[in-house]
Amino acid sequence: MARAVTTQTKTVNTVVAWIIALLIFFPILYTIITSLKTEPEAIAGFSLIPSFTFESYQAVQSQNDYFKPFMNSVILAVGSTILALIVAIPAAWAMAFNPTKRTKDILMWMLSTKMMPAVAVLVPIYLIFLNTGLMDTRFGLTVLLMLINLPIVVWMLYTYFREIPGEILEAARMDGATLWGEIWYVLTPMAVPGIASTLLLNIILAWNESFWTIQLTTTNAAPLTAFIASFSSPQGLFWAKLSAASTLAIAPILIMGWFSQKQLVRGLTFGAVK
Amino acid sequence: MKTLSLLLGAASAASLASAAFAEEITIATVNNNDMIIMQGLTDEFTKAHPDITVNWVTLEENVLRERVTTDIATQGGQYDVMTIGTLEVPIWASQGWLEPLEFDESYDVDDLMPAIRGALSVDGTLYAAPFYGESAMTMYRTDLLEAAGFEMPESPTWEFIGEAARAMTDRDADINGICLRGKAGWGENMAFITALANSYGARWFDENWQPQFDSPEWKAALQFYIDLMKDAGPAGASSNGFNENLTLFQQGKCGMWMDATVAAGFVSDANNSTVADKVGFALFPDAGTGNHGNWLWVWSLAIPASSDAKDPAKTFVQWATSKEYAALVGEKEGWALAPPGTRTSLYDNPDYKAVAAFAEPTLAAINAADTSNPSVQPVPYTGGQFVSIPEFQNIGTQVGQLFAAVVAGQSTVDDALAQAQSVVTREMTRAGYIK
């Protein structure tokens, strides 16, 4: 009897989980379906059955080159993530294993920079980029995206590092490990799941960042966010083309997320249950 | 052998020289259909001007406005050609941010429609070249109007529109007598409501920049709009802008729609519109004042003073806004898609008139617009469906939110007008217009 209840509960949980997952995924699914419709079909009303035409994809590619913004997105997302990890791993190590009485305040201060609306600093950052020749450069945007996501990266790594017993690092030190040896050969391998999930999350955040990547680029460094924005029209309905552009822009990150979901979930729940 | 080397050397030097003189221009634009066609014809331009490379930056309208405003205000020089509207041109030209435009005789500047040329000039100097222009008109379903027992006059009044819209409404058949903009925004509901108010004799400000929302004209205009939307408008109208109403009309769910003339081409396009063969056109209504809203908008190409490639930019602007460009579009894409509302010669062109049933009403609507006298009462500003001052985007959107709340049933006409009066008075005092 007890077994029957458990099975029933399990079934209900599975069904509820599927419904929630489908609800969350539905906007993406409908975008993909719409991208396979003709423009008149796209505006004709709700329908889950497209005519499976690829004319919108052809139109999108002929109107705008996909490859250049795609490469820019890859460079910005991966570059800013690697830079962020290079800065954040030592910072999180220092805060996790050598805390001072101000460590919590510093962490809160770092997080507080995320609370300010981006548009509030648009003009100063725009002028800095303009006067230093960083406007519309991949380098400038990579550094900026790194700085934007750095607080989250430091916070996540700090949380993972806190789960690692300090005694192991002490033992390494007693065996003669240098500071960098301790971080590189002892701490980093133990925190791989946490670092991997931080890396994946940061790539997703950098890939999807649209405010700065649109404001500070024109043609050379414009990533896929600018590519999508170019298909939105105030006078005219181009929903199929817009959906095709969106599908092309989210496909790489969606595929990456699908294949790394285990690492993502593992990393995000790391240390959640003791 | 020596001769061959010399020839090769000369050829390399020539190619290096042409590379050194090759110039690059970056053009910021929106994703409207006419601009997509322009992008598609870039090869034709570069064929004629192989020394100029063209880069396109296409953005959503609001993002474009943010980007070009930031760029021009900081003298960033990121763009060599900007797509801007009639709101920006007089303000930016007065600030010295735009390059004055003078073209050679072949451009035939006198062919530009007087209203359009005036809206893009300051003190008689042209600061932006019109790419396509629009006014507002009445689009209606000929079959539904006939079934309701009405006949559309060339110049309808709001009273007639109200009666016809209510008669055409059939909620069971999902037909709304009228579709009008309700979505909040200075370029959304306030474009329509300001034009409606102009036609009712209302004005945003008196000669001393005092807001006039407490006037009987504003009350009459807004009350009419709200009552009509309640009786004959679609559900959820407070979320409807140009694109949403276009969808409703194309799907046969609207009896009438007053909006930008550019929509005429969309609703008449049998590929996208289910009612393409049942659409009629008339002037934007008035309320017996003789004022038809004075709606005038021109997407134009301007060269920022900060550009470091002004000459090639001017060459491009001249090409894209010329009579020859319209002919090129006619030849490659069909005459119905020639950029409308900028040149008188287009409306004399039999090829264009043969395929664009909306040509005459569009021309009449543009010619009826007088942006120097938007209201029948005296005003200290120019504009039509907007007030041409830098503060308008802010106050227009704030007032738009108040009026959208009335459409959504969250406020009343009197409350919204009182709040609009208070908000606009505060903002105009802060900005120094009211001492």
Short mmCIF file of N, CA, C and O in Angstrom, two decimals, chain A residues 73-82 84-85 145 149 153 195-209 252-253 256-257 260 264:
data_model
loop_
_atom_site.label_atom_id
_atom_site.label_comp_id
_atom_site.label_asym_id
_atom_site.label_seq_id
_atom_site.Cartn_x
_atom_site.Cartn_y
_atom_site.Cartn_z
N SER A 73 29.40 36.94 -30.61
CA SER A 73 28.77 36.44 -29.38
C SER A 73 29.67 35.41 -28.70
O SER A 73 29.83 35.43 -27.48
N VAL A 74 30.24 34.51 -29.50
CA VAL A 74 31.11 33.48 -28.93
C VAL A 74 32.32 34.12 -28.26
O VAL A 74 32.65 33.82 -27.10
N ILE A 75 32.94 35.06 -28.97
CA ILE A 75 34.16 35.71 -28.43
C ILE A 75 33.82 36.48 -27.14
O ILE A 75 34.52 36.37 -26.13
N LEU A 76 32.72 37.23 -27.15
CA LEU A 76 32.36 38.04 -25.99
C LEU A 76 32.00 37.15 -24.80
O LEU A 76 32.43 37.39 -23.67
N ALA A 77 31.17 36.11 -25.05
CA ALA A 77 30.71 35.27 -23.94
C ALA A 77 31.86 34.46 -23.35
O ALA A 77 32.07 34.46 -22.12
N VAL A 78 32.64 33.80 -24.20
CA VAL A 78 33.74 32.96 -23.70
C VAL A 78 34.85 33.83 -23.13
O VAL A 78 35.36 33.59 -22.03
N GLY A 79 35.20 34.89 -23.85
CA GLY A 79 36.29 35.77 -23.40
C GLY A 79 35.99 36.40 -22.05
O GLY A 79 36.83 36.39 -21.14
N SER A 80 34.78 36.95 -21.91
CA SER A 80 34.45 37.63 -20.65
C SER A 80 34.38 36.62 -19.50
O SER A 80 34.73 36.93 -18.37
N THR A 81 33.96 35.38 -19.80
CA THR A 81 33.86 34.37 -18.75
C THR A 81 35.26 33.94 -18.27
O THR A 81 35.50 33.85 -17.06
N ILE A 82 36.16 33.72 -19.21
CA ILE A 82 37.53 33.33 -18.81
C ILE A 82 38.19 34.45 -18.01
O ILE A 82 38.77 34.21 -16.94
N ALA A 84 36.68 36.71 -16.25
CA ALA A 84 36.01 36.80 -14.95
C ALA A 84 36.53 35.72 -14.01
O ALA A 84 36.76 35.97 -12.81
N LEU A 85 36.75 34.51 -14.53
CA LEU A 85 37.24 33.42 -13.67
C LEU A 85 38.67 33.71 -13.21
O LEU A 85 39.02 33.45 -12.05
N LEU A 145 31.68 43.25 -20.10
CA LEU A 145 30.83 42.12 -19.72
C LEU A 145 31.44 41.36 -18.54
O LEU A 145 30.72 40.88 -17.66
N ASN A 149 29.45 40.92 -14.87
CA ASN A 149 29.10 39.62 -14.28
C ASN A 149 30.03 39.21 -13.14
O ASN A 149 29.76 38.21 -12.47
N VAL A 153 29.91 36.00 -10.29
CA VAL A 153 30.93 34.95 -10.37
C VAL A 153 31.64 34.82 -9.02
O VAL A 153 31.83 33.71 -8.50
N ILE A 195 33.05 25.53 -10.34
CA ILE A 195 33.63 26.41 -11.37
C ILE A 195 32.95 26.18 -12.71
O ILE A 195 32.64 27.13 -13.44
N ALA A 196 32.66 24.90 -13.00
CA ALA A 196 32.01 24.58 -14.29
C ALA A 196 30.63 25.22 -14.37
O ALA A 196 30.26 25.82 -15.39
N SER A 197 29.85 25.12 -13.29
CA SER A 197 28.51 25.71 -13.35
C SER A 197 28.59 27.23 -13.39
O SER A 197 27.78 27.88 -14.06
N THR A 198 29.59 27.81 -12.69
CA THR A 198 29.76 29.27 -12.75
C THR A 198 30.10 29.68 -14.18
O THR A 198 29.57 30.67 -14.71
N LEU A 199 31.00 28.90 -14.78
CA LEU A 199 31.40 29.18 -16.16
C LEU A 199 30.21 29.14 -17.11
O LEU A 199 29.97 30.05 -17.90
N LEU A 200 29.40 28.07 -16.97
CA LEU A 200 28.25 27.92 -17.87
C LEU A 200 27.24 29.04 -17.68
O LEU A 200 26.75 29.63 -18.64
N LEU A 201 26.96 29.34 -16.40
CA LEU A 201 25.98 30.40 -16.11
C LEU A 201 26.47 31.75 -16.64
O LEU A 201 25.71 32.53 -17.20
N ASN A 202 27.78 32.00 -16.47
CA ASN A 202 28.32 33.27 -16.92
C ASN A 202 28.29 33.38 -18.45
O ASN A 202 28.02 34.46 -18.99
N ILE A 203 28.53 32.26 -19.11
CA ILE A 203 28.46 32.29 -20.58
C ILE A 203 27.03 32.63 -21.01
O ILE A 203 26.80 33.45 -21.90
N ILE A 204 26.05 32.01 -20.33
CA ILE A 204 24.64 32.28 -20.67
C ILE A 204 24.31 33.76 -20.42
O ILE A 204 23.69 34.43 -21.26
N LEU A 205 24.75 34.28 -19.27
CA LEU A 205 24.47 35.70 -18.94
C LEU A 205 25.12 36.63 -19.97
O LEU A 205 24.50 37.59 -20.43
N ALA A 206 26.37 36.35 -20.32
CA ALA A 206 27.08 37.21 -21.27
C ALA A 206 26.47 37.08 -22.67
O ALA A 206 26.35 38.06 -23.40
N TRP A 207 26.04 35.88 -23.03
CA TRP A 207 25.43 35.65 -24.35
C TRP A 207 24.14 36.46 -24.49
O TRP A 207 23.83 37.01 -25.53
N ASN A 208 23.37 36.50 -23.39
CA ASN A 208 22.06 37.16 -23.45
C ASN A 208 22.09 38.65 -23.14
O ASN A 208 21.06 39.32 -23.26
N GLU A 209 23.22 39.19 -22.72
CA GLU A 209 23.27 40.60 -22.35
C GLU A 209 22.96 41.45 -23.59
O GLU A 209 23.62 41.32 -24.62
N PRO A 252 22.49 28.22 -30.33
CA PRO A 252 23.76 27.74 -29.78
C PRO A 252 23.73 27.60 -28.26
O PRO A 252 24.19 26.60 -27.70
N ILE A 253 23.16 28.60 -27.60
CA ILE A 253 23.17 28.58 -26.12
C ILE A 253 22.19 27.53 -25.60
O ILE A 253 22.39 26.92 -24.55
N MET A 256 23.98 24.23 -25.96
CA MET A 256 25.00 24.13 -24.92
C MET A 256 24.35 23.84 -23.55
O MET A 256 24.82 23.00 -22.80
N GLY A 257 23.25 24.53 -23.28
CA GLY A 257 22.55 24.33 -22.01
C GLY A 257 22.00 22.92 -21.90
O GLY A 257 22.03 22.30 -20.83
N SER A 260 24.82 20.46 -21.13
CA SER A 260 25.53 20.66 -19.86
C SER A 260 24.56 20.80 -18.70
O SER A 260 24.93 21.30 -17.65
N LEU A 264 25.15 21.94 -14.79
CA LEU A 264 24.52 23.17 -14.31
C LEU A 264 23.74 22.92 -13.03
O LEU A 264 23.89 23.63 -12.04
#
